[in-house]
PDB file of C-alpha atoms in Angstrom:
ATOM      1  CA  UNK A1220     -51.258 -42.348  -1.230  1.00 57.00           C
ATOM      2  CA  UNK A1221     -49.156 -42.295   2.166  1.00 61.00           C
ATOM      3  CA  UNK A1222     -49.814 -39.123   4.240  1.00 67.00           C
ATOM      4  CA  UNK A1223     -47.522 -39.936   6.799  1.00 68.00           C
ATOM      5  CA  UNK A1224     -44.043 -38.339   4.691  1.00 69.00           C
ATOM      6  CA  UNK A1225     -42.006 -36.157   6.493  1.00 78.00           C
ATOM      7  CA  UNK A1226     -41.244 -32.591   5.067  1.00 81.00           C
ATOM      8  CA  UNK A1227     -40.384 -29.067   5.900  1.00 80.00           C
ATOM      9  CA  UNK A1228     -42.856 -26.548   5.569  1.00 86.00           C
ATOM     10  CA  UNK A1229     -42.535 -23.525   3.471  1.00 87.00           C
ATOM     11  CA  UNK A1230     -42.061 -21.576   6.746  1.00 88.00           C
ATOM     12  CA  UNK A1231     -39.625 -23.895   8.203  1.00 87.00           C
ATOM     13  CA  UNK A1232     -37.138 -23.445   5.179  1.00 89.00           C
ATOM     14  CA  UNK A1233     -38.322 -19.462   5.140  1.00 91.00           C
ATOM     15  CA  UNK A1234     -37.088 -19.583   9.078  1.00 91.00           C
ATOM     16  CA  UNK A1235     -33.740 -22.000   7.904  1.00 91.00           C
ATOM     17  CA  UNK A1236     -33.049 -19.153   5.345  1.00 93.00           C
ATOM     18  CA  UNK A1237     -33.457 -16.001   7.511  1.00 93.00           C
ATOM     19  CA  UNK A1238     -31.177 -17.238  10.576  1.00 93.00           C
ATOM     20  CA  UNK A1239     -28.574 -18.320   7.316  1.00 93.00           C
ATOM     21  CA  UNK A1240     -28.609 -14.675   6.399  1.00 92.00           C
ATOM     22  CA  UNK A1241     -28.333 -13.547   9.914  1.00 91.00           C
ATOM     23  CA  UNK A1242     -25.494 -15.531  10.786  1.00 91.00           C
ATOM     24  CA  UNK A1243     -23.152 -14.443   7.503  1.00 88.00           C
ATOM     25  CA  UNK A1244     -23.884 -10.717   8.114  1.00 84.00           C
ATOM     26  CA  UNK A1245     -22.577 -11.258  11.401  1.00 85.00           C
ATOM     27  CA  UNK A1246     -19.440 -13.215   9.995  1.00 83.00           C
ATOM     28  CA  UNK A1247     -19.136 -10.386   6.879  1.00 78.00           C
ATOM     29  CA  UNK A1248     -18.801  -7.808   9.473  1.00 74.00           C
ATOM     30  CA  UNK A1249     -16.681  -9.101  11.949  1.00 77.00           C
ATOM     31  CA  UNK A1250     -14.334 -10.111   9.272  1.00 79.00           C
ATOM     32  CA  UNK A1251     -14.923  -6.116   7.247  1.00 81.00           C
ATOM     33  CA  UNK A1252     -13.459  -6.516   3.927  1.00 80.00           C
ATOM     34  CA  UNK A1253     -13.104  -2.978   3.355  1.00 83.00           C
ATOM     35  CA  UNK A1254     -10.348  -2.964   6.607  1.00 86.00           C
ATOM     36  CA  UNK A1255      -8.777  -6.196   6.174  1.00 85.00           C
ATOM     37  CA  UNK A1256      -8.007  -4.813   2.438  1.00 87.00           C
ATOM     38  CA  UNK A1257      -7.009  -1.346   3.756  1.00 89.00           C
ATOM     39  CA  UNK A1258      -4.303  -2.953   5.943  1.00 89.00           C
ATOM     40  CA  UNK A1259      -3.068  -5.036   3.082  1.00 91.00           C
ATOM     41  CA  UNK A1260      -2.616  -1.915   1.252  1.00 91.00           C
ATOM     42  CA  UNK A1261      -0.705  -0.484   3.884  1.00 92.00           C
ATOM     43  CA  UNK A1262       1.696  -3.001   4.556  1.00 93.00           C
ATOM     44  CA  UNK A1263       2.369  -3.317   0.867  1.00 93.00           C
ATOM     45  CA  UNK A1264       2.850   0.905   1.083  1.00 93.00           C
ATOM     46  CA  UNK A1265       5.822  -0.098   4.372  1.00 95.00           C
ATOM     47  CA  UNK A1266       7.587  -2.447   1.906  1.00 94.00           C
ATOM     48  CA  UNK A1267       7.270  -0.070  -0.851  1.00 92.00           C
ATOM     49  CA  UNK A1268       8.535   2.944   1.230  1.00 94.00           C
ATOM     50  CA  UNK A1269      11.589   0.461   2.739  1.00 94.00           C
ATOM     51  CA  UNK A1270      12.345  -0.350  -0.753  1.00 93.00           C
ATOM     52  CA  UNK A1271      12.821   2.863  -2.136  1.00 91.00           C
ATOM     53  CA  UNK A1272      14.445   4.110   0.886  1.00 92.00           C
ATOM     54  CA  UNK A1273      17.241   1.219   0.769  1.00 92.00           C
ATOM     55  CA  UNK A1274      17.922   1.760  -3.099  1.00 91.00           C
ATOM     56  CA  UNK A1275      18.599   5.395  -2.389  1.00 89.00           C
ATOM     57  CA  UNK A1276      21.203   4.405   0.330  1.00 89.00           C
ATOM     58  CA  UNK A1277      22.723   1.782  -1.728  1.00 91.00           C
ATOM     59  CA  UNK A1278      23.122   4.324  -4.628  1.00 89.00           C
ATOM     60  CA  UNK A1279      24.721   6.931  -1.632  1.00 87.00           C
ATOM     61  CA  UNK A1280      26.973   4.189  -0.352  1.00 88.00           C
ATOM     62  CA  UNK A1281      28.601   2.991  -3.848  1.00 90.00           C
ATOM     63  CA  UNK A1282      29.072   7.267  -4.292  1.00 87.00           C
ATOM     64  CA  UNK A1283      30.825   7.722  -1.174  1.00 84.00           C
ATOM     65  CA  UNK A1284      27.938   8.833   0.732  1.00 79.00           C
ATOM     66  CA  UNK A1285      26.678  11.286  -1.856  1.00 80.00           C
ATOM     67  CA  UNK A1286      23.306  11.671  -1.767  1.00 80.00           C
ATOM     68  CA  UNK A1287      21.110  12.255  -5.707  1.00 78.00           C
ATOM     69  CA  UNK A1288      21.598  16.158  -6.155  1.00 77.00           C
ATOM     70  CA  UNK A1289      17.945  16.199  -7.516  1.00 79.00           C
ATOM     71  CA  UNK A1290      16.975  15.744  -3.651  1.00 81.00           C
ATOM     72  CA  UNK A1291      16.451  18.822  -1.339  1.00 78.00           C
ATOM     73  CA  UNK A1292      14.443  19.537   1.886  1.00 79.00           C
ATOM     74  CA  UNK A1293      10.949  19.697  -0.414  1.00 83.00           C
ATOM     75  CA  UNK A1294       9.016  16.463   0.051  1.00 86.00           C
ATOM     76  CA  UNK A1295       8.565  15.995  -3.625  1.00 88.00           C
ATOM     77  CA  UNK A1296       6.603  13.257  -5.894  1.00 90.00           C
ATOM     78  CA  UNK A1297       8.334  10.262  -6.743  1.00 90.00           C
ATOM     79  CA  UNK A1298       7.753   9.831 -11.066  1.00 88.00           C
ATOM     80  CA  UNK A1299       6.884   6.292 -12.134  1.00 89.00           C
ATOM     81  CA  UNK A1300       9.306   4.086 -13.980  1.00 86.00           C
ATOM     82  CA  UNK A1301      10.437   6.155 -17.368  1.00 85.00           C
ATOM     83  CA  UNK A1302       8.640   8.961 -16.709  1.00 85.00           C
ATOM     84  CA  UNK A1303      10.312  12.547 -16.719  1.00 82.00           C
ATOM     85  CA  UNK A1304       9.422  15.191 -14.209  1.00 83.00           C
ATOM     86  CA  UNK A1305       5.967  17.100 -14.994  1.00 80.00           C
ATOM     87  CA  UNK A1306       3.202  17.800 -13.768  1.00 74.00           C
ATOM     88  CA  UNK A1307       2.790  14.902 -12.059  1.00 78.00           C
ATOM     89  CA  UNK A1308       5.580  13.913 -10.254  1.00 85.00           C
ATOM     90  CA  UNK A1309       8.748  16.204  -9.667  1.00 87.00           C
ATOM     91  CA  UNK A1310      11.733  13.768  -9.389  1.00 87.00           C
ATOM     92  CA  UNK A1311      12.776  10.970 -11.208  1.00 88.00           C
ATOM     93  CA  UNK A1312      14.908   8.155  -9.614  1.00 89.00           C
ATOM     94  CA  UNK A1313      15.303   5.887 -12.831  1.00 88.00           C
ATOM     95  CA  UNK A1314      18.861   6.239 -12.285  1.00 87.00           C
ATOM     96  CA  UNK A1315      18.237   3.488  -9.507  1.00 89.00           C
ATOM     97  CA  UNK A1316      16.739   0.959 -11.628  1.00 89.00           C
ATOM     98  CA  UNK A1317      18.443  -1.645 -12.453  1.00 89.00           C
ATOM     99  CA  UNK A1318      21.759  -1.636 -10.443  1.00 90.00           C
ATOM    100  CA  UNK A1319      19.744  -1.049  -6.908  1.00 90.00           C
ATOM    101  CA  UNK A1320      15.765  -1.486  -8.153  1.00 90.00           C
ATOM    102  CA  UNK A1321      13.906  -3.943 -10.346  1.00 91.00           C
ATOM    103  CA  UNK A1322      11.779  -1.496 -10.965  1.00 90.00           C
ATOM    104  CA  UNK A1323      10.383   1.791  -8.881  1.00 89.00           C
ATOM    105  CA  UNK A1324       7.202   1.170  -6.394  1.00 91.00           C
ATOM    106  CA  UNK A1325       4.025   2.208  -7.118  1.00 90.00           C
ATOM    107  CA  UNK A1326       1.160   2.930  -4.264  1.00 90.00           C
ATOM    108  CA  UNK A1327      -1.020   0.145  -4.650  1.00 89.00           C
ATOM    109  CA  UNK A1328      -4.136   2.328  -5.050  1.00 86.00           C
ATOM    110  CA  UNK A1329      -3.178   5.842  -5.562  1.00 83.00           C
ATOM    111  CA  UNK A1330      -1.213   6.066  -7.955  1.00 76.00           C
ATOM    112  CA  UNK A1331      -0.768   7.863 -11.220  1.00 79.00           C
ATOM    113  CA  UNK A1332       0.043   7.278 -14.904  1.00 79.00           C
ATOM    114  CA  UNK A1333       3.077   9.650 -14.009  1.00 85.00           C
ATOM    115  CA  UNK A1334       3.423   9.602 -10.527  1.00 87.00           C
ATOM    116  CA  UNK A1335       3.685   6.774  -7.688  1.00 88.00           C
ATOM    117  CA  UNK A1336       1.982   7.933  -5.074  1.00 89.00           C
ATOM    118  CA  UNK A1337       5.461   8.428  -2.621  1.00 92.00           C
ATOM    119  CA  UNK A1338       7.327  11.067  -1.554  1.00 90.00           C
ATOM    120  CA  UNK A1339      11.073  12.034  -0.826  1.00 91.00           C
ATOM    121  CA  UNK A1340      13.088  14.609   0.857  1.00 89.00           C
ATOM    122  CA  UNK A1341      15.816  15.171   3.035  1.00 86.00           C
ATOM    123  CA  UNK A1342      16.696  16.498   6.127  1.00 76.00           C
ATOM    124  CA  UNK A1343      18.790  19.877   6.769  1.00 64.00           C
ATOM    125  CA  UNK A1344      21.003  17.535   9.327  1.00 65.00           C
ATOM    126  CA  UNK A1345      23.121  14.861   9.052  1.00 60.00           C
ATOM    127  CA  UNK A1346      21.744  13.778   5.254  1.00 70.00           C
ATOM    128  CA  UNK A1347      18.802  12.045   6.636  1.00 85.00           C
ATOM    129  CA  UNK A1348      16.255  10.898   3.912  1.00 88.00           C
ATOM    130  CA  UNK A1349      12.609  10.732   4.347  1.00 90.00           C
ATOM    131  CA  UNK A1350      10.762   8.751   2.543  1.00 91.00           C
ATOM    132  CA  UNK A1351       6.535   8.570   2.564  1.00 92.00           C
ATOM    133  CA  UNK A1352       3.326   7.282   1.600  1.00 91.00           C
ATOM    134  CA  UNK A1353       1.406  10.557   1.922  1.00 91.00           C
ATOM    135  CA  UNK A1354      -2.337   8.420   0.932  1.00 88.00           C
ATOM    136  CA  UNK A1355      -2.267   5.729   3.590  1.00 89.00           C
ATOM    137  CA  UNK A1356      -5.524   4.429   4.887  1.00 87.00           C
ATOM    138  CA  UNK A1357      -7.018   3.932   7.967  1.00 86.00           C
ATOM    139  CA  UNK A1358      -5.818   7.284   9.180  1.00 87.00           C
ATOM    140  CA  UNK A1359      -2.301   5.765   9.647  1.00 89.00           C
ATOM    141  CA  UNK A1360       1.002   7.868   9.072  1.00 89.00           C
ATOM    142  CA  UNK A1361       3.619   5.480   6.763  1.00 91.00           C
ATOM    143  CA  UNK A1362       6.941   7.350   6.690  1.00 90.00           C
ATOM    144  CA  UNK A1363      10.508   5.905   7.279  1.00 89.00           C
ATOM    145  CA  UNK A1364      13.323   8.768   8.076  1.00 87.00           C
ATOM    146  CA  UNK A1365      16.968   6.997   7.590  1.00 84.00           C
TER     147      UNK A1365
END
């Protein structure tokens, strides 16, 4: 039998190991998941809110500058797709889809089976239109007044 092989010790590896899982909790939290997803969500929640928005005007332009009657100064929930107004969501802007929308936005995590998750309103002056995603994370405000 040769006793001269070369091998690791069981506390070598156990010391490999434990400076392994050191270094990728170090790397999970400088990277945080939870954040990195929370912005995705957001800037999916600016596109969403920009989309909406730009239907609405596209619908006021080919109307000559009428603006949907069903919108007032109340920030109001948007209704999902084919959904009438309930409980929850009080406006419906399915008369968008499909000349100005594919199809109406839907917060990517707070949504409901009736409503989307956004708001609408308008402004007293000028016919300004305010549109807003009321559950953003992070503590950020997402709101676009046109």
């Amino acid at each position: 039998m040769n006793k001269n092989l070369k091998a690791f010790t069981l506390i070598e590896i156990l010391l490999a190991v434990a400076a392994l899982v050191i270094l990728v909790s170090i790397v999970i939290l400088a990277i945080n998941p939870g954040k990195q997803l929370a912005d995705t969500r957001n800037s999916q929640r600016w596109v969403d809110v920009n989309t909406i928005l730009n239907g609405v005007y596209q619908y006021s332009i080919d109307n000559e500058g009428d603006l949907p009657s069903t919108l007032d100064g109340t920030a109001k929930n948007i209704c999902q797709a084919g959904v009438a107004v309930g409980a929850g969501c009080a406006i419906s802007l399915d008369f968008l889809i499909p000349t100005y929308l594919v199809s109406i936005p839907s917060d990517p995590k707070f949504s409901t089976t009736d409503g989307t998750g956004y708001t609408i309103s308008t402004s007293t002056s000028a016919n300004r239109i305010q549109v807003s995603a009321p559950s953003a994370e992070e503590g950020k405000t997402i709101e676009v007044i046109r």
